[in-house]
Amino acid sequence: MTSDVLQEKYAVDALAALAQPNRLALFRLLVQAGEGGLPAGEIAKRLGLPNSSLSFHLAHLERADLIARTRDGRSLIYSADYAAMNRLVGYLMENCCGGKGCVTELTDSLERIAS
């Protein structure tokens, strides 16, 4: 497969994973939590999701390479994969509007959100 095809497949998989309200809320929570991430129990509590539903959504985001999982003793810690998020945003920006105008607007919007 060519690099372009792989990038497109990644973008489609990532966007499909985020195209569900609970997964989008979960990803947003992990992005906002920072690099330290959150334990699964805390995620379930904050989102009001039963453990079985949370596990399903976490697995979906992991398969799409949008989040990472680490173990801390008996706890599973989940965090957003910022490199993956940047790849997705970069792909969208590169292929958005043929790069005309919207890239600057999107960059400005992302900077406002981050600050």
PDB file of C-alpha atoms in Angstrom:
ATOM      1  CA  MET A   1       0.000   0.000   0.000  1.00  0.00           C
ATOM      2  CA  THR A   2       1.160   3.501  -0.717  1.00  0.00           C
ATOM      3  CA  SER A   3       1.640   6.099   1.993  1.00  0.00           C
ATOM      4  CA  ASP A   4      -1.399   8.052   0.744  1.00  0.00           C
ATOM      5  CA  VAL A   5      -3.619   4.979   0.965  1.00  0.00           C
ATOM      6  CA  LEU A   6      -2.369   4.207   4.483  1.00  0.00           C
ATOM      7  CA  GLN A   7      -2.986   7.801   5.587  1.00  0.00           C
ATOM      8  CA  GLU A   8      -6.485   7.697   4.155  1.00  0.00           C
ATOM      9  CA  LYS A   9      -7.231   4.353   5.828  1.00  0.00           C
ATOM     10  CA  TYR A  10      -5.985   5.702   9.162  1.00  0.00           C
ATOM     11  CA  ALA A  11      -8.128   8.842   8.805  1.00  0.00           C
ATOM     12  CA  VAL A  12     -11.231   6.811   7.955  1.00  0.00           C
ATOM     13  CA  ASP A  13     -10.665   4.427  10.888  1.00  0.00           C
ATOM     14  CA  ALA A  14     -10.021   7.291  13.327  1.00  0.00           C
ATOM     15  CA  LEU A  15     -13.000   9.323  12.175  1.00  0.00           C
ATOM     16  CA  ALA A  16     -15.244   6.241  12.302  1.00  0.00           C
ATOM     17  CA  ALA A  17     -14.124   5.573  15.876  1.00  0.00           C
ATOM     18  CA  LEU A  18     -14.911   9.162  16.856  1.00  0.00           C
ATOM     19  CA  ALA A  19     -18.287   9.168  15.088  1.00  0.00           C
ATOM     20  CA  GLN A  20     -20.126   7.968  18.192  1.00  0.00           C
ATOM     21  CA  PRO A  21     -21.138  10.292  21.052  1.00  0.00           C
ATOM     22  CA  ASN A  22     -19.680   8.232  23.926  1.00  0.00           C
ATOM     23  CA  ARG A  23     -16.361   7.645  22.149  1.00  0.00           C
ATOM     24  CA  LEU A  24     -16.074  11.294  21.176  1.00  0.00           C
ATOM     25  CA  ALA A  25     -16.753  12.334  24.789  1.00  0.00           C
ATOM     26  CA  LEU A  26     -14.233   9.757  25.993  1.00  0.00           C
ATOM     27  CA  PHE A  27     -11.547  10.975  23.595  1.00  0.00           C
ATOM     28  CA  ARG A  28     -12.205  14.620  24.530  1.00  0.00           C
ATOM     29  CA  LEU A  29     -11.919  13.725  28.219  1.00  0.00           C
ATOM     30  CA  LEU A  30      -8.571  12.010  27.657  1.00  0.00           C
ATOM     31  CA  VAL A  31      -7.255  14.887  25.549  1.00  0.00           C
ATOM     32  CA  GLN A  32      -8.221  17.300  28.331  1.00  0.00           C
ATOM     33  CA  ALA A  33      -6.697  15.024  31.000  1.00  0.00           C
ATOM     34  CA  GLY A  34      -3.229  15.476  29.496  1.00  0.00           C
ATOM     35  CA  GLU A  35      -0.370  13.061  29.059  1.00  0.00           C
ATOM     36  CA  GLY A  36      -0.903  11.464  32.477  1.00  0.00           C
ATOM     37  CA  GLY A  37      -4.254  10.100  31.342  1.00  0.00           C
ATOM     38  CA  LEU A  38      -6.932   8.703  33.634  1.00  0.00           C
ATOM     39  CA  PRO A  39      -7.656   5.347  35.249  1.00  0.00           C
ATOM     40  CA  ALA A  40     -10.558   3.424  33.746  1.00  0.00           C
ATOM     41  CA  GLY A  41     -12.644   3.782  36.914  1.00  0.00           C
ATOM     42  CA  GLU A  42     -12.294   7.556  36.871  1.00  0.00           C
ATOM     43  CA  ILE A  43     -13.275   7.681  33.194  1.00  0.00           C
ATOM     44  CA  ALA A  44     -16.392   5.595  33.892  1.00  0.00           C
ATOM     45  CA  LYS A  45     -17.310   7.857  36.801  1.00  0.00           C
ATOM     46  CA  ARG A  46     -16.853  11.103  34.877  1.00  0.00           C
ATOM     47  CA  LEU A  47     -18.758   9.891  31.823  1.00  0.00           C
ATOM     48  CA  GLY A  48     -21.402   7.944  33.725  1.00  0.00           C
ATOM     49  CA  LEU A  49     -20.771   4.796  31.704  1.00  0.00           C
ATOM     50  CA  PRO A  50     -21.085   1.222  32.975  1.00  0.00           C
ATOM     51  CA  ASN A  51     -17.786  -0.693  32.921  1.00  0.00           C
ATOM     52  CA  SER A  52     -18.885  -3.006  30.105  1.00  0.00           C
ATOM     53  CA  SER A  53     -19.795  -0.068  27.848  1.00  0.00           C
ATOM     54  CA  LEU A  54     -16.608   1.760  28.759  1.00  0.00           C
ATOM     55  CA  SER A  55     -14.501  -1.294  27.894  1.00  0.00           C
ATOM     56  CA  PHE A  56     -16.201  -1.555  24.508  1.00  0.00           C
ATOM     57  CA  HIS A  57     -15.557   2.120  23.691  1.00  0.00           C
ATOM     58  CA  LEU A  58     -11.966   2.070  24.971  1.00  0.00           C
ATOM     59  CA  ALA A  59     -11.204  -0.979  22.824  1.00  0.00           C
ATOM     60  CA  HIS A  60     -12.679   0.736  19.772  1.00  0.00           C
ATOM     61  CA  LEU A  61     -10.495   3.832  20.280  1.00  0.00           C
ATOM     62  CA  GLU A  62      -7.435   1.644  20.911  1.00  0.00           C
ATOM     63  CA  ARG A  63      -7.984  -0.261  17.650  1.00  0.00           C
ATOM     64  CA  ALA A  64      -8.122   3.090  15.862  1.00  0.00           C
ATOM     65  CA  ASP A  65      -4.782   4.013  17.506  1.00  0.00           C
ATOM     66  CA  LEU A  66      -6.266   7.138  19.104  1.00  0.00           C
ATOM     67  CA  ILE A  67      -5.525   6.206  22.711  1.00  0.00           C
ATOM     68  CA  ALA A  68      -2.846   4.341  24.625  1.00  0.00           C
ATOM     69  CA  ARG A  69      -3.128   2.069  27.645  1.00  0.00           C
ATOM     70  CA  THR A  70      -0.560   1.559  30.388  1.00  0.00           C
ATOM     71  CA  ARG A  71      -0.656  -0.400  33.596  1.00  0.00           C
ATOM     72  CA  ASP A  72       0.053   1.176  36.973  1.00  0.00           C
ATOM     73  CA  GLY A  73      -0.085  -1.627  39.512  1.00  0.00           C
ATOM     74  CA  ARG A  74      -3.595  -3.017  39.215  1.00  0.00           C
ATOM     75  CA  SER A  75      -4.974   0.051  37.415  1.00  0.00           C
ATOM     76  CA  LEU A  76      -5.227   0.572  33.686  1.00  0.00           C
ATOM     77  CA  ILE A  77      -4.426   4.140  32.700  1.00  0.00           C
ATOM     78  CA  TYR A  78      -5.716   5.464  29.391  1.00  0.00           C
ATOM     79  CA  SER A  79      -4.390   8.531  27.608  1.00  0.00           C
ATOM     80  CA  ALA A  80      -4.928  10.251  24.305  1.00  0.00           C
ATOM     81  CA  ASP A  81      -2.280   9.566  21.692  1.00  0.00           C
ATOM     82  CA  TYR A  82      -1.392  13.132  20.761  1.00  0.00           C
ATOM     83  CA  ALA A  83       0.801  12.029  17.856  1.00  0.00           C
ATOM     84  CA  ALA A  84      -2.171  10.140  16.377  1.00  0.00           C
ATOM     85  CA  MET A  85      -4.432  13.125  16.943  1.00  0.00           C
ATOM     86  CA  ASN A  86      -1.906  15.391  15.222  1.00  0.00           C
ATOM     87  CA  ARG A  87      -1.648  12.964  12.286  1.00  0.00           C
ATOM     88  CA  LEU A  88      -5.417  13.020  11.876  1.00  0.00           C
ATOM     89  CA  VAL A  89      -5.672  16.802  12.122  1.00  0.00           C
ATOM     90  CA  GLY A  90      -2.692  17.146   9.774  1.00  0.00           C
ATOM     91  CA  TYR A  91      -4.316  14.828   7.249  1.00  0.00           C
ATOM     92  CA  LEU A  92      -7.559  16.783   7.404  1.00  0.00           C
ATOM     93  CA  MET A  93      -5.763  20.117   7.103  1.00  0.00           C
ATOM     94  CA  GLU A  94      -3.641  18.931   4.191  1.00  0.00           C
ATOM     95  CA  ASN A  95      -6.654  17.637   2.333  1.00  0.00           C
ATOM     96  CA  CYS A  96      -9.153  20.311   3.358  1.00  0.00           C
ATOM     97  CA  CYS A  97     -10.228  22.844   0.739  1.00  0.00           C
ATOM     98  CA  GLY A  98      -7.123  22.083  -1.283  1.00  0.00           C
ATOM     99  CA  GLY A  99      -5.182  23.921   1.429  1.00  0.00           C
ATOM    100  CA  LYS A 100      -6.798  27.267   0.556  1.00  0.00           C
ATOM    101  CA  GLY A 101      -7.621  29.518   3.480  1.00  0.00           C
ATOM    102  CA  CYS A 102      -9.206  26.961   5.772  1.00  0.00           C
ATOM    103  CA  VAL A 103      -5.825  25.751   7.005  1.00  0.00           C
ATOM    104  CA  THR A 104      -5.070  29.135   8.547  1.00  0.00           C
ATOM    105  CA  GLU A 105      -8.563  29.362  10.043  1.00  0.00           C
ATOM    106  CA  LEU A 106      -8.332  25.833  11.445  1.00  0.00           C
ATOM    107  CA  THR A 107      -4.875  26.495  12.903  1.00  0.00           C
ATOM    108  CA  ASP A 108      -6.127  29.675  14.558  1.00  0.00           C
ATOM    109  CA  SER A 109      -9.150  27.817  15.958  1.00  0.00           C
ATOM    110  CA  LEU A 110      -6.971  25.012  17.352  1.00  0.00           C
ATOM    111  CA  GLU A 111      -4.641  27.548  18.990  1.00  0.00           C
ATOM    112  CA  ARG A 112      -7.634  29.288  20.620  1.00  0.00           C
ATOM    113  CA  ILE A 113      -8.961  25.969  21.909  1.00  0.00           C
ATOM    114  CA  ALA A 114      -5.555  25.000  23.312  1.00  0.00           C
ATOM    115  CA  SER A 115      -5.100  28.244  25.226  1.00  0.00           C
TER     116      SER A 115
END
